[in-house]
Amino acid sequence: MKIAVLSGDGIGPEIIDQALRVLEVLRSDGLPIETESAPLGGAAYDQYGAPYPEFTQKICRAAEAVLLGAVGGPQYDKLDRPLRPERGLLGIRKDLGLFANLRPAVLFPELANASTLKPEVVSGLDIMIVRELTGDIYFGEPRGMRTNAQGEREALNTMIYSESEVRRIAHVAFGIAMKRKKKLCSVDKANVLETTEFWKEIVTHVALDYPQVELSHLYVDNAAMQLIRNPKQFDVIVTGNLFGDILSDEASMLTGSIGMLASASLNESKKGLYEPAHGSAPDIAGQNLANPLATILSVAMLMRYTFNNESAALRIEGAVKKVLAQGYRTADIFETGMKKVSCTAMGDLVVAAM
Ligand code: IPM
Ligand code: MG
């Protein structure tokens, strides 16, 4: 099990350290885990002058899975766009062909009060957002800023999807729905945008291969509203890169804390990049305050999706549930009456529970 480990920036190194301890438990219990570290994002810019340098590319290409902390920080915001940490993330997604981004929004029953929504609206919530990750307006050409014929400055991006791109992400989403409640909602803006009208047509066609899955369609504005109004109507949601970026942040807040949510980005051969859904939180970096659970839960997804090791995944998830049930909370999910712990202490507890 060759795993590249990219700590990244901000709280990245702290949360990755705790995830590495979880991997160490699995390794000492017999899994053939080998890890190799490399920088990504701002850390890579500092060391190599590029956010996704060749050194990191080599290690990531050779690995079967990549475990990532988070990238970004205010000190990099003034760099030229191609040098910014976010470009490192987009670069590795494109380089490794990680087109299928799985973002589960699962509410741990112990955290039902942490959501800003009423507990009855969110309790039992279990949504899987499948976001296309290597196409759409994020990568479409032409793009850029220019001066037009009238001498006025303008800027443009291109929203574009090919048939094969839509088809393959649709197959991933239907496949996941088949293993869950067999309900898939495809999100588009087909009333206005041709690309997404095309998206809807292809998804509807792929549905013929999955007669047991109940397919529905929502416009993205309505989907954003429905996610707040009645989130439990959803099982699996599939959508493009831009809409998926927005809806997955929205869905994460239903669960109370983005500090709990893992994610996987997979290519055609199940190679995957696993990372917490949250960012690098520069404001609390280095203070041992961060919540390592999303990263630890990302290790569970890594075991499940790349290595097909369901029992290791369940072992990690079970340990996290146990620690929450015992009342331990990092600051981001703390409520009165609970026991507040640091990032490293939360790591200790998960390791002990495993
Ligand atoms: C995400 C992030 C990234 C994205 C940024 C950091 C480039 O918001 O993973 O959702 O927009 O995809
Ligand atoms: Mg985002």
XYZ file of C-alpha atoms and ligand atoms in Angstrom:
367
model
C 0.000 0.000 0.000
C 2.038 2.923 -1.312
C 0.708 6.173 0.086
C 2.050 9.643 -0.705
C 1.570 12.023 2.195
C 1.236 15.738 1.490
C 0.865 17.770 4.675
C 0.444 21.087 2.884
C -0.001 24.359 4.747
C -1.585 25.861 7.853
C -3.046 23.159 10.076
C -2.154 20.555 7.425
C 0.957 19.186 9.190
C -0.854 18.888 12.569
C -3.850 16.979 11.261
C -1.709 14.795 9.003
C 0.451 13.813 11.996
C -2.618 12.376 13.700
C -3.704 10.569 10.524
C -0.213 9.064 10.251
C -0.598 7.626 13.746
C -3.777 5.897 12.593
C -1.920 4.461 9.590
C 0.823 3.315 11.974
C -1.707 1.332 14.030
C -2.902 -0.426 10.867
C 0.676 -1.049 9.776
C 1.779 -2.527 13.070
C -1.274 -4.783 12.877
C -0.062 -6.173 9.572
C -1.113 -3.955 6.638
C 1.823 -3.423 4.225
C 1.661 0.376 4.396
C 4.526 2.467 3.030
C 4.394 6.247 3.164
C 6.454 8.906 1.443
C 6.099 12.642 2.138
C 6.232 15.564 -0.254
C 5.208 19.231 -0.149
C 2.177 20.708 -1.928
C 0.803 24.233 -2.113
C 2.538 27.030 -0.256
C 5.008 24.648 1.385
C 6.034 23.447 -2.075
C 6.326 27.011 -3.351
C 8.627 27.848 -0.426
C 10.828 24.829 -1.073
C 10.731 24.443 -4.864
C 9.181 27.648 -6.233
C 6.081 25.848 -7.546
C 2.869 24.661 -5.845
C 3.013 21.170 -7.429
C 6.710 20.661 -8.215
C 8.253 17.741 -10.067
C 9.529 16.200 -6.832
C 5.941 15.915 -5.595
C 4.589 14.823 -8.981
C 6.983 11.860 -9.060
C 6.028 10.655 -5.611
C 2.299 11.076 -6.252
C 2.401 9.362 -9.645
C 4.225 6.378 -8.139
C 1.840 6.041 -5.175
C -1.477 4.177 -5.156
C -3.109 6.755 -2.933
C -2.383 10.294 -1.798
C -3.260 11.619 1.646
C -3.444 15.406 1.769
C -3.820 17.869 4.652
C -4.801 21.251 3.267
C -3.223 24.019 1.196
C -3.230 27.804 1.248
C -2.374 30.756 3.426
C -2.613 34.552 3.348
C 1.116 34.923 2.667
C 0.583 33.335 -0.764
C -2.459 35.379 -1.854
C -0.403 37.984 -3.696
C 1.556 35.495 -5.811
C 0.834 35.211 -9.522
C -2.119 32.912 -10.052
C -0.102 29.932 -11.427
C 2.090 29.948 -8.285
C -0.703 30.011 -5.721
C -1.341 27.002 -3.466
C -4.818 26.397 -4.980
C -3.140 25.815 -8.335
C -1.176 23.003 -6.730
C -4.427 21.331 -5.791
C -5.982 21.843 -9.234
C -2.699 20.655 -10.777
C -2.574 17.383 -8.892
C -6.268 16.685 -9.617
C -5.673 17.162 -13.342
C -2.298 15.368 -13.384
C -3.636 12.237 -11.711
C -6.972 12.340 -13.572
C -8.965 12.523 -10.339
C -12.313 13.217 -11.979
C -14.625 11.760 -9.328
C -14.858 13.699 -6.095
C -16.883 12.004 -3.366
C -17.945 14.284 -0.541
C -20.070 12.566 2.067
C -22.162 14.764 4.361
C -22.910 12.488 7.274
C -24.227 13.643 10.603
C -22.790 11.809 13.576
C -25.779 11.473 15.958
C -23.604 12.781 18.813
C -23.216 16.081 16.931
C -26.895 16.714 16.086
C -26.850 19.904 18.155
C -23.757 21.283 16.444
C -25.695 22.068 13.245
C -27.260 25.482 12.790
C -30.354 23.654 11.525
C -32.927 22.104 13.835
C -31.888 18.611 14.997
C -35.057 17.066 13.508
C -34.143 18.454 10.075
C -30.635 16.979 10.076
C -30.651 13.953 12.375
C -29.853 10.814 10.423
C -28.520 12.852 7.514
C -26.403 10.813 5.089
C -25.807 12.401 1.688
C -23.083 11.593 -0.823
C -22.186 14.408 -3.177
C -20.445 13.228 -6.328
C -18.712 16.214 -7.888
C -17.002 16.097 -11.279
C -13.512 17.427 -10.571
C -11.380 17.820 -13.694
C -13.652 19.609 -16.163
C -16.215 22.415 -16.352
C -15.454 26.105 -15.998
C -12.506 25.263 -13.695
C -10.412 24.040 -16.614
C -12.275 25.200 -19.765
C -10.408 27.184 -22.415
C -10.312 29.970 -23.448
C -9.889 31.702 -20.132
C -8.188 34.826 -18.904
C -8.264 38.593 -18.808
C -7.825 40.788 -21.880
C -8.637 44.126 -23.437
C -11.386 44.035 -26.054
C -11.639 45.869 -29.389
C -13.237 48.862 -27.664
C -10.250 49.150 -25.343
C -12.189 47.957 -22.282
C -10.793 45.286 -19.985
C -12.801 42.056 -19.772
C -12.399 38.558 -18.346
C -13.753 35.192 -19.374
C -13.944 31.513 -18.470
C -15.432 28.671 -20.445
C -17.971 26.190 -19.129
C -17.533 23.044 -21.180
C -18.158 19.303 -20.801
C -17.523 16.533 -23.293
C -19.864 13.567 -23.539
C -17.264 11.127 -22.171
C -16.577 13.336 -19.166
C -20.251 13.434 -18.213
C -20.743 9.762 -18.940
C -17.927 8.554 -16.680
C -18.938 10.664 -13.682
C -22.560 9.574 -14.175
C -21.463 5.926 -14.049
C -19.572 6.559 -10.803
C -22.627 8.233 -9.273
C -25.056 5.517 -10.344
C -22.612 2.880 -9.058
C -22.535 4.546 -5.646
C -26.323 4.951 -5.599
C -26.648 1.217 -6.271
C -24.760 0.525 -3.028
C -26.911 2.984 -1.056
C -30.611 3.893 -1.159
C -30.703 3.823 -4.982
C -31.721 7.460 -5.321
C -29.723 9.826 -7.499
C -30.373 13.532 -8.032
C -28.535 15.206 -10.898
C -28.090 18.955 -10.477
C -27.922 21.289 -13.465
C -28.994 24.689 -14.767
C -30.527 23.289 -17.927
C -33.043 26.130 -18.133
C -30.233 28.553 -18.966
C -26.931 26.822 -19.790
C -26.392 24.534 -22.780
C -23.497 22.679 -21.103
C -25.757 21.578 -18.296
C -28.697 20.827 -20.601
C -26.235 18.470 -22.301
C -25.196 17.125 -18.879
C -28.828 16.319 -18.091
C -29.329 14.561 -21.424
C -26.252 12.333 -20.935
C -27.093 11.474 -17.316
C -30.628 10.539 -18.395
C -29.161 8.269 -21.031
C -26.707 6.571 -18.619
C -29.689 5.936 -16.305
C -30.930 3.278 -18.765
C -28.061 1.071 -17.508
C -29.308 1.395 -13.916
C -33.056 0.701 -13.963
C -33.168 0.162 -10.181
C -31.926 3.678 -9.441
C -34.548 6.389 -9.155
C -33.117 9.404 -11.026
C -34.326 12.948 -10.441
C -33.125 16.332 -11.701
C -32.968 19.693 -9.957
C -31.836 23.117 -11.064
C -28.914 24.215 -8.940
C -30.742 27.154 -7.354
C -33.568 24.873 -6.257
C -31.077 22.232 -5.086
C -29.362 24.821 -2.873
C -32.739 25.645 -1.340
C -33.844 22.012 -0.931
C -30.583 21.167 0.861
C -31.553 23.583 3.631
C -35.316 23.012 3.525
C -35.326 19.218 3.642
C -31.844 17.713 3.259
C -32.943 14.187 4.096
C -34.753 13.906 0.736
C -31.305 13.329 -0.830
C -29.281 10.141 -1.077
C -26.676 10.695 -3.828
C -26.259 14.003 -5.680
C -24.213 14.234 -8.892
C -23.161 17.526 -10.413
C -20.441 19.418 -12.256
C -17.290 20.929 -10.837
C -18.519 24.458 -10.065
C -21.960 23.565 -8.708
C -20.393 20.711 -6.739
C -17.890 23.054 -5.130
C -20.697 25.260 -3.845
C -23.240 22.596 -2.880
C -20.668 20.493 -1.024
C -19.721 23.414 1.225
C -23.408 24.010 1.860
C -24.024 20.342 2.647
C -21.059 20.227 5.001
C -22.632 22.822 7.251
C -25.757 20.675 7.652
C -23.561 18.358 9.673
C -22.469 21.076 12.064
C -18.784 21.134 11.411
C -16.716 21.032 8.295
C -14.025 19.686 10.648
C -15.673 16.255 10.472
C -15.941 15.710 6.736
C -13.647 13.566 4.646
C -13.419 13.399 0.876
C -12.046 11.202 -1.871
C -11.030 12.115 -5.418
C -10.680 9.081 -7.650
C -9.377 8.348 -11.122
C -10.456 5.586 -13.516
C -8.314 2.964 -11.763
C -9.363 3.797 -8.188
C -6.198 5.669 -7.436
C -7.302 8.385 -5.097
C -6.448 11.556 -3.295
C -7.960 11.748 0.159
C -8.319 14.970 2.083
C -10.495 16.682 4.658
C -13.188 18.907 3.125
C -12.002 21.887 5.165
C -9.195 24.309 4.392
C -5.838 25.125 5.969
C -7.260 27.383 8.731
C -4.173 29.625 9.020
C -5.781 31.451 11.970
C -5.386 28.436 14.254
C -2.314 26.828 12.682
C 0.419 25.687 15.052
C -1.780 25.965 18.155
C -2.756 22.305 18.518
C -6.436 23.304 18.236
C -7.422 21.785 14.893
C -9.862 18.913 14.545
C -7.978 15.948 13.015
C -11.109 13.816 12.569
C -11.856 14.766 8.947
C -8.316 13.733 8.010
C -8.554 10.541 10.040
C -11.878 9.780 8.351
C -10.155 10.429 5.016
C -7.804 7.558 5.878
C -10.920 5.396 6.296
C -12.090 6.404 2.805
C -8.594 5.647 1.474
C -8.770 2.134 2.863
C -12.297 1.645 1.480
C -11.994 3.058 -2.034
C -8.379 2.540 -3.120
C -7.486 -0.603 -1.158
C -10.930 -2.178 -0.915
C -10.263 -2.777 2.775
C -13.694 -2.295 4.316
C -12.698 -3.712 7.695
C -9.865 -1.194 8.158
C -12.265 1.597 7.139
C -14.890 0.454 9.632
C -12.270 0.114 12.346
C -11.248 3.769 11.940
C -14.834 5.032 11.667
C -15.846 2.969 14.682
C -13.000 4.456 16.722
C -14.078 8.005 15.800
C -17.696 7.253 16.772
C -16.554 5.797 20.079
C -14.482 8.857 20.961
C -17.404 11.165 20.132
C -19.749 9.004 22.196
C -17.330 9.328 25.112
C -17.893 13.104 24.938
C -14.520 14.246 23.606
C -14.623 17.302 21.322
C -12.110 19.598 19.673
C -12.909 23.321 19.919
C -14.813 23.512 16.605
C -17.465 21.000 17.736
C -17.367 21.746 21.463
C -20.613 22.137 23.433
C -20.932 22.734 27.169
C -20.912 19.508 29.113
C -18.407 17.911 26.756
C -14.689 17.366 27.275
C -12.585 19.759 25.222
C -9.399 18.254 23.792
C -6.509 19.359 21.598
C -5.607 18.029 18.166
C -2.943 15.652 19.520
C -5.179 14.500 22.394
C -7.914 13.666 19.876
C -5.318 11.630 17.980
C -4.379 9.807 21.214
C -8.044 8.969 21.832
C -8.682 7.625 18.329
C -5.526 5.510 18.447
C -6.559 4.139 21.847
C -10.089 3.400 20.601
C -8.676 1.503 17.612
C -12.474 22.609 -2.818
C -11.797 23.948 -2.802
C -10.996 24.098 -4.083
C -11.975 24.044 -5.241
C -10.113 25.337 -4.169
C -9.204 25.477 -2.963
C -9.323 25.376 -5.443
O -12.720 24.966 -2.627
O -11.770 21.583 -2.887
O -13.703 22.571 -2.757
O -12.574 25.068 -5.602
O -12.161 22.964 -5.809
Mg -14.693 24.292 -2.231
